[in-house]
mmCIF file of C-alpha atoms in Angstrom:
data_model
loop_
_atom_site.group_PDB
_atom_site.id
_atom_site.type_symbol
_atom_site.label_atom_id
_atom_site.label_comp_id
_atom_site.label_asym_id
_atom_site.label_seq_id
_atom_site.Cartn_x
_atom_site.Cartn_y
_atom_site.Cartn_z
ATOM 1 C CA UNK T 1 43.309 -56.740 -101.094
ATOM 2 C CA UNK T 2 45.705 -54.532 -99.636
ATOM 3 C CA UNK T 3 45.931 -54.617 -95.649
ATOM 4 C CA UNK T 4 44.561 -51.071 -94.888
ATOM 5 C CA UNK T 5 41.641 -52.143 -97.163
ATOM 6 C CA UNK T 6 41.174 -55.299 -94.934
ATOM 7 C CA UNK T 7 41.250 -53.217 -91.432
ATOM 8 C CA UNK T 8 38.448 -50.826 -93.183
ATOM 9 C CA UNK T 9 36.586 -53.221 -94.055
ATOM 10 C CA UNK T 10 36.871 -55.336 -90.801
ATOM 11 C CA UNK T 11 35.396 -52.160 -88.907
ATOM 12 C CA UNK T 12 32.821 -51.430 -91.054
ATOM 13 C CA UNK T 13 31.774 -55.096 -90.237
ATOM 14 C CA UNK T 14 32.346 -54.692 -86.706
ATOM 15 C CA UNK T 15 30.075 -51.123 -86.850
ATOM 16 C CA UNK T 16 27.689 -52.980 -88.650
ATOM 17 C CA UNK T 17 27.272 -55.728 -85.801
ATOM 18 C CA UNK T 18 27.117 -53.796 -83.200
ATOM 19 C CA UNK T 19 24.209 -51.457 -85.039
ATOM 20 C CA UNK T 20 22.732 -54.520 -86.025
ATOM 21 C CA UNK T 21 23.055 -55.769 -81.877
ATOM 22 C CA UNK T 22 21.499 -52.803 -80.651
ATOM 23 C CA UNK T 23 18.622 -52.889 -82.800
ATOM 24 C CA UNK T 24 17.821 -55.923 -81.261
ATOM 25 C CA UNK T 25 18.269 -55.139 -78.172
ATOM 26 C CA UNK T 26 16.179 -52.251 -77.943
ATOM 27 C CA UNK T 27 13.378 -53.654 -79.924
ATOM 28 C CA UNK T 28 13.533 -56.619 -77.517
ATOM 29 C CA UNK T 29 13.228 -53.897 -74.421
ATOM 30 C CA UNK T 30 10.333 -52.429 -76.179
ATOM 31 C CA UNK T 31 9.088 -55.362 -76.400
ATOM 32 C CA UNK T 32 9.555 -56.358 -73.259
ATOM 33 C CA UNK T 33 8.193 -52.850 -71.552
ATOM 34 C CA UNK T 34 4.957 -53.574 -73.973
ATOM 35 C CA UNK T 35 4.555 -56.655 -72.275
ATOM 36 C CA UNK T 36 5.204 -55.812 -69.102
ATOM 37 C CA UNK T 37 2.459 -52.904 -69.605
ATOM 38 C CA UNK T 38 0.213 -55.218 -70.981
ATOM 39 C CA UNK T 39 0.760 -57.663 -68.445
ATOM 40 C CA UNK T 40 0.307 -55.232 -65.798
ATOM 41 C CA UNK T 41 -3.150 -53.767 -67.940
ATOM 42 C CA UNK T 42 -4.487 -57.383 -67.808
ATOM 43 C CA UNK T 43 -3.713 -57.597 -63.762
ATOM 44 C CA UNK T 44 -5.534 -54.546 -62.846
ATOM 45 C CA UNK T 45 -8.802 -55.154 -64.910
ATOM 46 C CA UNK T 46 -8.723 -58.712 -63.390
ATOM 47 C CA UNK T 47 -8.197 -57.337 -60.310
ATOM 48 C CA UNK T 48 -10.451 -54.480 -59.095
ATOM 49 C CA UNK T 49 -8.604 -54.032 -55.446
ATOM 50 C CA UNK T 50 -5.712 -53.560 -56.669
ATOM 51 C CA UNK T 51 -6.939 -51.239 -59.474
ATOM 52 C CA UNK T 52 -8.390 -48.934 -56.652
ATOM 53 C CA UNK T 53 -4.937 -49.437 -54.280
ATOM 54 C CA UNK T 54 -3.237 -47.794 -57.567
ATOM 55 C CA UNK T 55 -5.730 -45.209 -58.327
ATOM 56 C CA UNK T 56 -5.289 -44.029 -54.488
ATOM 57 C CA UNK T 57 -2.117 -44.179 -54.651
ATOM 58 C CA UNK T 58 -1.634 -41.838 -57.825
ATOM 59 C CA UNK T 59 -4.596 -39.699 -56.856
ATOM 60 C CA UNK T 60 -2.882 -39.025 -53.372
ATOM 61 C CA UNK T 61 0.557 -38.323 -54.953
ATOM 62 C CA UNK T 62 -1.431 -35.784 -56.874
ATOM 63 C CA UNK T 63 -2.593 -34.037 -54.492
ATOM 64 C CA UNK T 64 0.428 -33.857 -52.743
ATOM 65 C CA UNK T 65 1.856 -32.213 -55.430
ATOM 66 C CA UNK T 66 -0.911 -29.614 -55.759
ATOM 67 C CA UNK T 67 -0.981 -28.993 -52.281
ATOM 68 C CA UNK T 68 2.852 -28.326 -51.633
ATOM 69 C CA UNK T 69 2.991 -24.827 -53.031
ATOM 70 C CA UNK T 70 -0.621 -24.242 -50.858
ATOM 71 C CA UNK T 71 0.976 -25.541 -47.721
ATOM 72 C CA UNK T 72 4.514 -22.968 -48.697
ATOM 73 C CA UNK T 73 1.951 -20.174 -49.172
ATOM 74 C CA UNK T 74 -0.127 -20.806 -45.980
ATOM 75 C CA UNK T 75 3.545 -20.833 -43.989
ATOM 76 C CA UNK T 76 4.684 -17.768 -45.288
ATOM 77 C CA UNK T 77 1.157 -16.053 -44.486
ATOM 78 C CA UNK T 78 1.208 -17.900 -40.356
ATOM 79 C CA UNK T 79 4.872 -15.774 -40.512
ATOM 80 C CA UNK T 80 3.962 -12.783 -41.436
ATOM 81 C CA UNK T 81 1.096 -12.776 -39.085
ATOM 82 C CA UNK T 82 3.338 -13.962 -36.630
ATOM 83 C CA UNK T 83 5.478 -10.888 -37.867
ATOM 84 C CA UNK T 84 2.674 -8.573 -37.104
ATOM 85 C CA UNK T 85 1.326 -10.126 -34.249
ATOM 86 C CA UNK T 86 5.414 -9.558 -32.704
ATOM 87 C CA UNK T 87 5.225 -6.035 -33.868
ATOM 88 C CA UNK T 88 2.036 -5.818 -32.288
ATOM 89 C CA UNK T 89 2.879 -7.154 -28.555
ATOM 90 C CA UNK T 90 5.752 -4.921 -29.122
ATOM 91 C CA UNK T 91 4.002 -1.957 -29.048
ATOM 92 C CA UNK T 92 1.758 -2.979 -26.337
ATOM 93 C CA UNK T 93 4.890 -3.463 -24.234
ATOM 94 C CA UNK T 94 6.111 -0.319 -24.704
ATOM 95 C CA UNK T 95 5.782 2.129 -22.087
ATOM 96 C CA UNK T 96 5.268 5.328 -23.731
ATOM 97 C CA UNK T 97 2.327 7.516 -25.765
ATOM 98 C CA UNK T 98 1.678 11.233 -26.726
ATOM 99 C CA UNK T 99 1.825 13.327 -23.876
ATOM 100 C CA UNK T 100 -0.242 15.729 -26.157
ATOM 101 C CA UNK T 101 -3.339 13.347 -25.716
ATOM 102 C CA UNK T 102 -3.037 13.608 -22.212
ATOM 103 C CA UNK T 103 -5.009 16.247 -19.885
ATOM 104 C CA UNK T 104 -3.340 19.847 -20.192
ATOM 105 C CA UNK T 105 -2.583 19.731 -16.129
ATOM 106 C CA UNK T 106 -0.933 16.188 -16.685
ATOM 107 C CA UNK T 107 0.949 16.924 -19.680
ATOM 108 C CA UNK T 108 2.155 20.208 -18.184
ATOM 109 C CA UNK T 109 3.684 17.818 -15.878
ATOM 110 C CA UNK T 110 5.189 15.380 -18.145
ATOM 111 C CA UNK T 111 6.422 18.036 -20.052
ATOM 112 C CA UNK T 112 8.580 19.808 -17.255
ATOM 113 C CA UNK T 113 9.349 16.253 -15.346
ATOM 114 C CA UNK T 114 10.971 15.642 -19.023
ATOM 115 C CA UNK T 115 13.154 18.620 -19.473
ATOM 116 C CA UNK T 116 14.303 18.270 -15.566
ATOM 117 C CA UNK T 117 15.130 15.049 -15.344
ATOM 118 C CA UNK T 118 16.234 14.638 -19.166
ATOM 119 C CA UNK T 119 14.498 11.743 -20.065
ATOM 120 C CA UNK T 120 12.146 11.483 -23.053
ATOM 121 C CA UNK T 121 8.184 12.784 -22.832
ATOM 122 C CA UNK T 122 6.352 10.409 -23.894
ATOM 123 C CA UNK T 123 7.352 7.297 -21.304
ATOM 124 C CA UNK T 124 6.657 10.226 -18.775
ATOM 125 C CA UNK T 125 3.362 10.672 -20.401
ATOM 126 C CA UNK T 126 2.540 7.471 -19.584
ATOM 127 C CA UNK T 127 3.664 7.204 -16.005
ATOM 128 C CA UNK T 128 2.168 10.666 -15.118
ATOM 129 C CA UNK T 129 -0.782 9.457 -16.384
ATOM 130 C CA UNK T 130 -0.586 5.985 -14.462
ATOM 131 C CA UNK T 131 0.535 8.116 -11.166
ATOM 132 C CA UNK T 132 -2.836 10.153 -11.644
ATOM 133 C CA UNK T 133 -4.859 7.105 -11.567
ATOM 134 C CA UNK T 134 -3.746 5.552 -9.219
ATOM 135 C CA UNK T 135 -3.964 8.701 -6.610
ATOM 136 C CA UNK T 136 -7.469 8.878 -7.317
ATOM 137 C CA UNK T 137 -7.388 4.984 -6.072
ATOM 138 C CA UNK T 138 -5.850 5.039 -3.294
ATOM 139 C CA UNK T 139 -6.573 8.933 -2.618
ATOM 140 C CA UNK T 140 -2.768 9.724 -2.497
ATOM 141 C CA UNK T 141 -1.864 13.617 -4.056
ATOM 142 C CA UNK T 142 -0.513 11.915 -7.657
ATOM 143 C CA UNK T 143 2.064 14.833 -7.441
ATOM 144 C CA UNK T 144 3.247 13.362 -4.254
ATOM 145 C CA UNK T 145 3.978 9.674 -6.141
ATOM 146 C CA UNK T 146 5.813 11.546 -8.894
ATOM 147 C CA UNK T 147 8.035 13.304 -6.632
ATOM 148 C CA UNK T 148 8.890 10.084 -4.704
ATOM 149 C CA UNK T 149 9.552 8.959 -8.253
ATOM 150 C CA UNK T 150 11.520 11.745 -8.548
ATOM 151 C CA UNK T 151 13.779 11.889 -5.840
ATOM 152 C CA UNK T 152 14.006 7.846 -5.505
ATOM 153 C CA UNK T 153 15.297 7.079 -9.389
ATOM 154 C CA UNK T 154 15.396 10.577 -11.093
ATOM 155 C CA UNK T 155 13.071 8.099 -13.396
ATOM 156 C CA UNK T 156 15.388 5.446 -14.176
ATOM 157 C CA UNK T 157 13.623 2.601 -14.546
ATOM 158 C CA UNK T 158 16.584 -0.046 -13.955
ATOM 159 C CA UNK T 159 17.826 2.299 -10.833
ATOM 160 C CA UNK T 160 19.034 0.009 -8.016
ATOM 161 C CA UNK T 161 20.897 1.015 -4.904
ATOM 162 C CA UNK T 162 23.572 -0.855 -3.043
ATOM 163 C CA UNK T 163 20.995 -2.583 -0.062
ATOM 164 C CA UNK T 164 18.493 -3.609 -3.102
ATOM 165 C CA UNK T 165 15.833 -1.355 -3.404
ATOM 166 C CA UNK T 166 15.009 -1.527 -7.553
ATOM 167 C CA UNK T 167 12.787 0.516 -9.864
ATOM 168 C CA UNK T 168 11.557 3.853 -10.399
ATOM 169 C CA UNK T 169 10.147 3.571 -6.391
ATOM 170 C CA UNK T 170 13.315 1.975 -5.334
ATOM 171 C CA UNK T 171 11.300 -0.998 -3.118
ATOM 172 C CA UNK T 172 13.197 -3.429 -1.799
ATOM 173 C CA UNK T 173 12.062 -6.431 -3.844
ATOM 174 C CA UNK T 174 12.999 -9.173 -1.532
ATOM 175 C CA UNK T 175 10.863 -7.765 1.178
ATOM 176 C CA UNK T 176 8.239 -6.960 -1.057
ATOM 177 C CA UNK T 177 8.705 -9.898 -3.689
ATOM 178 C CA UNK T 178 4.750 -10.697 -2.569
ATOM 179 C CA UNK T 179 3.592 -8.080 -3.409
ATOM 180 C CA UNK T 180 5.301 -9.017 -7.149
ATOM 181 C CA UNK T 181 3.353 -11.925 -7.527
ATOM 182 C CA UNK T 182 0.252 -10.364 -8.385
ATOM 183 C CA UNK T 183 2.290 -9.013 -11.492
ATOM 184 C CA UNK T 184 4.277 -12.333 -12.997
ATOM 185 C CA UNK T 185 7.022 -12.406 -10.445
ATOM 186 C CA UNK T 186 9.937 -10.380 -8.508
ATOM 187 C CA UNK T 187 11.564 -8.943 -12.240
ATOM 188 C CA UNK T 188 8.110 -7.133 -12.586
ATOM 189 C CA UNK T 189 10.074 -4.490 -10.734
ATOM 190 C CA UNK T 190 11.605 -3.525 -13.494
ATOM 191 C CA UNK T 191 8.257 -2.672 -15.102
ATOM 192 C CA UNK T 192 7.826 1.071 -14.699
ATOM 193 C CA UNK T 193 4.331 0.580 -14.233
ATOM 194 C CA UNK T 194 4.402 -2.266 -12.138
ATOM 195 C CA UNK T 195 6.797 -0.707 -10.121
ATOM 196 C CA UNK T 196 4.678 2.470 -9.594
ATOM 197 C CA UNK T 197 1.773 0.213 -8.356
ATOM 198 C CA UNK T 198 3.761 -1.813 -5.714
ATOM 199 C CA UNK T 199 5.532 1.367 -4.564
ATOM 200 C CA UNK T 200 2.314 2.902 -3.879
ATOM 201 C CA UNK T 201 1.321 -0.057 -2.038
ATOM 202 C CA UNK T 202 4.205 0.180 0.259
ATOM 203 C CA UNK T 203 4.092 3.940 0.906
ATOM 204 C CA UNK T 204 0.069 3.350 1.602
ATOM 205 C CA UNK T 205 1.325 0.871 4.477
ATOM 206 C CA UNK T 206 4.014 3.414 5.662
ATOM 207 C CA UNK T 207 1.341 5.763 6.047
ATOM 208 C CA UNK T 208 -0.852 3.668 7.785
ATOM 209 C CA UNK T 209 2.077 2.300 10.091
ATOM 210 C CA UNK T 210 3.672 5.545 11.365
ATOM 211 C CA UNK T 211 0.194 7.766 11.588
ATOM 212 C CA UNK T 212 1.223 10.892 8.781
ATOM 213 C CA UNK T 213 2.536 11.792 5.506
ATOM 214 C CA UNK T 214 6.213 13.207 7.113
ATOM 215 C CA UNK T 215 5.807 9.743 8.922
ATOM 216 C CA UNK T 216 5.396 7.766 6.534
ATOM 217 C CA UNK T 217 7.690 9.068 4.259
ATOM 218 C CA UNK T 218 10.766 8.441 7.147
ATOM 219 C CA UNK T 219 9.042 4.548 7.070
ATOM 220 C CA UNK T 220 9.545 4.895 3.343
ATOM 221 C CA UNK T 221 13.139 5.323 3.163
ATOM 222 C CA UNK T 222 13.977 3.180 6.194
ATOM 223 C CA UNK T 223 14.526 5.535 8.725
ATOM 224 C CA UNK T 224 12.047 4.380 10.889
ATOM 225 C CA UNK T 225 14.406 3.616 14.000
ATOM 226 C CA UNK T 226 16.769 6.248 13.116
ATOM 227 C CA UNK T 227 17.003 9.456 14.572
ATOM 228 C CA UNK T 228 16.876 11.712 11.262
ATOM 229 C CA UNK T 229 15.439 10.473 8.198
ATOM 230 C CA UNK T 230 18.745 13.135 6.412
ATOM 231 C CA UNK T 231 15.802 15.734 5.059
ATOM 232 C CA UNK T 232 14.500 13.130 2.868
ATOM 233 C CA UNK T 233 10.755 13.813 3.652
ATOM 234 C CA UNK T 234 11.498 17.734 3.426
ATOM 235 C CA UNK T 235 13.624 16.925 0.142
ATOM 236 C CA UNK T 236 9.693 15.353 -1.542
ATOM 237 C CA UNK T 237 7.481 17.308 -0.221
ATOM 238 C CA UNK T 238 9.511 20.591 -1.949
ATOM 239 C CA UNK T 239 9.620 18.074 -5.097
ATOM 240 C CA UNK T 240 5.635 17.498 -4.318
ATOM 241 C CA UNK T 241 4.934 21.004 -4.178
ATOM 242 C CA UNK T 242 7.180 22.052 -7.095
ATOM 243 C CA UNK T 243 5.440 19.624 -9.071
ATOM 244 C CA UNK T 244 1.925 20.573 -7.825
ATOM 245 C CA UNK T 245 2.736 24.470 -9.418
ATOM 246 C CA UNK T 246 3.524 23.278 -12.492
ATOM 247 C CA UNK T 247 0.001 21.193 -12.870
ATOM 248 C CA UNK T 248 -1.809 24.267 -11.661
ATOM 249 C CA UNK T 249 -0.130 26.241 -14.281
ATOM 250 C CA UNK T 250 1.455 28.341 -11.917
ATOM 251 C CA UNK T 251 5.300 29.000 -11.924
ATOM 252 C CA UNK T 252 7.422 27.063 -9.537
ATOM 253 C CA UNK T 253 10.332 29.487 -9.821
ATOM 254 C CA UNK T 254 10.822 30.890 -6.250
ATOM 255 C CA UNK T 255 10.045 34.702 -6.141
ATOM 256 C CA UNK T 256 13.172 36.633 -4.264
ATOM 257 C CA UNK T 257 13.164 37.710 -1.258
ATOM 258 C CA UNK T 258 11.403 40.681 -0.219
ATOM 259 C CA UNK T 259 13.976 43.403 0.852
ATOM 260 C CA UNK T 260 12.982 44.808 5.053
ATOM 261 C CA UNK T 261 11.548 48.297 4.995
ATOM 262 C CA UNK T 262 14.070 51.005 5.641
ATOM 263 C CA UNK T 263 13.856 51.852 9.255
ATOM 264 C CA UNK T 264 12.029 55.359 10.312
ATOM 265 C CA UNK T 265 13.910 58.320 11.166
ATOM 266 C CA UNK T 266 14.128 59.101 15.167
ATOM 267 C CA UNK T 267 12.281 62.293 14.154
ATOM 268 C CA UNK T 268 9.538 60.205 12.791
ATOM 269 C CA UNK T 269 9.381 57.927 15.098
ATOM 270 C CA UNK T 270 9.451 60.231 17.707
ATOM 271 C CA UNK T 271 6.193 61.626 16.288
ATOM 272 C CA UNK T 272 4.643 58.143 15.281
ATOM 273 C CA UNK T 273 2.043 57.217 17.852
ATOM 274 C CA UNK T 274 3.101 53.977 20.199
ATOM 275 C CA UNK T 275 0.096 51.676 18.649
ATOM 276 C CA UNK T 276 1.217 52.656 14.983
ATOM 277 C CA UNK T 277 4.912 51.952 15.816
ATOM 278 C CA UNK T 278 4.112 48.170 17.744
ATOM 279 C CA UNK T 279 1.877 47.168 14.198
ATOM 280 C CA UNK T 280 5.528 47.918 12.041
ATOM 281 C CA UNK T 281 7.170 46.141 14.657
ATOM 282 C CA UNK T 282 5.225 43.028 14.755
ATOM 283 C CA UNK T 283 4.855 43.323 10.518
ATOM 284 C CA UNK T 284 9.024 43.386 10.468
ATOM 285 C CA UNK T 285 8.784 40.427 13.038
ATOM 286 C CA UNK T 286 6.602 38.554 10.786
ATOM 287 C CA UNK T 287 8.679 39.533 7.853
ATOM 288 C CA UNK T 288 11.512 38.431 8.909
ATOM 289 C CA UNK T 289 10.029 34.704 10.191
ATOM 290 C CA UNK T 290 8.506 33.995 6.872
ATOM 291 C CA UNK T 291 12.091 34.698 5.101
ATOM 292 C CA UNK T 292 13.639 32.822 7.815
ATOM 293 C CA UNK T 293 11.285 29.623 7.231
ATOM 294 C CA UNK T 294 11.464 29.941 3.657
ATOM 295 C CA UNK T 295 15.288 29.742 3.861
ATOM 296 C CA UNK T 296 15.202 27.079 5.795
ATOM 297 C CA UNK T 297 12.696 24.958 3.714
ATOM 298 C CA UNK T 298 15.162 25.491 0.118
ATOM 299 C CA UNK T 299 17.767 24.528 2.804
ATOM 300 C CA UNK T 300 16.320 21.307 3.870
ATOM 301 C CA UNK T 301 14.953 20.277 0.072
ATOM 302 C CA UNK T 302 18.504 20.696 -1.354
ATOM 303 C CA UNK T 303 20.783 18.621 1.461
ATOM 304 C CA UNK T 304 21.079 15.283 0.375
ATOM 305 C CA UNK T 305 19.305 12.063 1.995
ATOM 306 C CA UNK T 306 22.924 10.254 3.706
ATOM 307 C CA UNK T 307 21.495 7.482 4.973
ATOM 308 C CA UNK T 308 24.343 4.606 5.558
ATOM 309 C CA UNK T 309 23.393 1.642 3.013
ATOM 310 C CA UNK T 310 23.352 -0.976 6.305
ATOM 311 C CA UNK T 311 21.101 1.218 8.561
ATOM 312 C CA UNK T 312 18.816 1.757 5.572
ATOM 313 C CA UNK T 313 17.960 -1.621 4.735
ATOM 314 C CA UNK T 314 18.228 -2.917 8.279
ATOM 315 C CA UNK T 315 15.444 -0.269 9.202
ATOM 316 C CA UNK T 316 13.260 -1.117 6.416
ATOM 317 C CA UNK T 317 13.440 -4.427 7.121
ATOM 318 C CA UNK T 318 12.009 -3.820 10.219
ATOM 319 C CA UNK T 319 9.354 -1.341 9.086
ATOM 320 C CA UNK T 320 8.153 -3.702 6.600
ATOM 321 C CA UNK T 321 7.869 -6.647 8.633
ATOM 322 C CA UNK T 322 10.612 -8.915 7.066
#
């Protein structure tokens, strides 16, 4: 036999074994798992305990399984309610609404507030309507709240001035931070509404401290021990009345002046009796007051409040019983 007949026959033998090996091997495994199965079969009908410790055991693993893609399910609907329930508080924190829903005097108001003092309707709508309110509470003109408003902030929420006085009402929250309290705490006073509240608390004690409205307002700004309040109290109540106009529907454009009578000839006077001529007179007199006052009123709502920042906040420190 020639040599590359030997080495094909030597690895068909080997092939051969090793088939021949693995046959056994896996028919002894078989044999093996069919005894271990039976063994284990025997062991559990012999023993009922642990029979029921395996039955648990597979009927929990089971469930388990079944109750995975419940449990996924049941999370993803506890997010999305979450989802909604965010969304939700969301809108409930926002200050704003239709001012269309709102009474025709009040959203007359909003309305011209809005294109004034270029800020957006419909958070207006809202404090207008909160301002309203709370006059009827505390029996303060509602007008008179929104011109403080007004003139304090220009309705900026976040407004805050170098001695500390925050909000749309500009109150000094560190004198006031009790008055917070009621609310969550002192950053309340960034809450429009909030702030509203507490401001008309403090003007209501202003009031009540100096005796008046004029009073009160010079209280209000910290001028209390100062001799001039810098036309701060005439600068809101032109705001007040302004605003008052525009919720009676009326216009709040000032009407010009009305021009003084041409004065008579000599001839005519000479032939006007003396009672006829004192009435013109004393109507020219009167005339002439009213445009004086009037002037001086525009004058007095236009200057600017200059109160120095130190003299401010010691004064309303002292007004306010700090």
């Amino acid at each position: 036999m020639t040599a590359p007949a030997q080495v094909d026959a030597g690895v068909r033998s080997l092939s051969a074994t090793i088939s021949r090996g693995l046959m056994t091997m896996a028919h002894n495994s078989f044999a093996l798992i069919g005894l271990v199965v039976a063994f284990c079969a025997l062991t559990l009908v012999s023993r009922d305990d642990l029979r029921h410790a395996g039955e648990a055991q597979l009927r929990s693993w089971l469930q388990a399984r079944t109750q995975a893609p419940a449990d996924a399910a049941v999370a993803d609907a506890d997010v999305s309610a979450a989802d909604d329930a965010a969304m939700m508080a969301a809108v409930d924190r926002a200050t704003a609404s239709n001012p269309q829903q709102l009474p025709r005097n009040q959203a007359n108001v909003a309305y011209w507030l809005a294109k004034k003092y270029r800020v957006a309707p419909e958070p207006l709508a809202v404090l207008v309507s909160e301002a309203y309110q709370v006059g009827k509470d505390t029996k303060l003109d509602p007008t008179l709240i929104l011109a403080i408003m007004a003139v304090e902030s220009s309705f900026n929420p976040f407004a805050q001035s170098s001695v500390g006085a925050q909000g749309l009402m500009q109150v000094m929250t560190k004198i006031h931070t009790d008055k917070y309290e009621h609310f969550g705490g002192h950053f309340a006073a960034f809450d429009p509404v909030t702030n509203l509240r507490v401001g008309v608390k403090v003007l209501q004690e202003c009031i009540e401290r100096a005796g008046s409205l004029e009073g009160g307002l010079k209280y209000y700004v910290g001028a209390a021990n100062l001799p001039t309040d810098g036309g701060y109290a005439a600068k809101v109540m032109a705001e007040h009345f302004r605003i008052k106009q525009v919720a009676e529907g009326r216009s709040n454009t000032p009407k010009a002046p009305v021009a003084p009578a041409a004065k008579p000839s000599l001839s005519a006077q000479a032939d006007m009796p003396a009672a006829a001529a004192t009435m013109v007179d004393k109507a020219k007199a009167a005339s002439n007051s009213a445009a004086a006052a009037a002037a001086e009123t525009v004058a007095l709502a236009d200057k600017p409040a200059a109160l120095p920042a130190a003299a401010k906040a010691e004064a309303t420190a002292v007004a306010m019983g700090s």
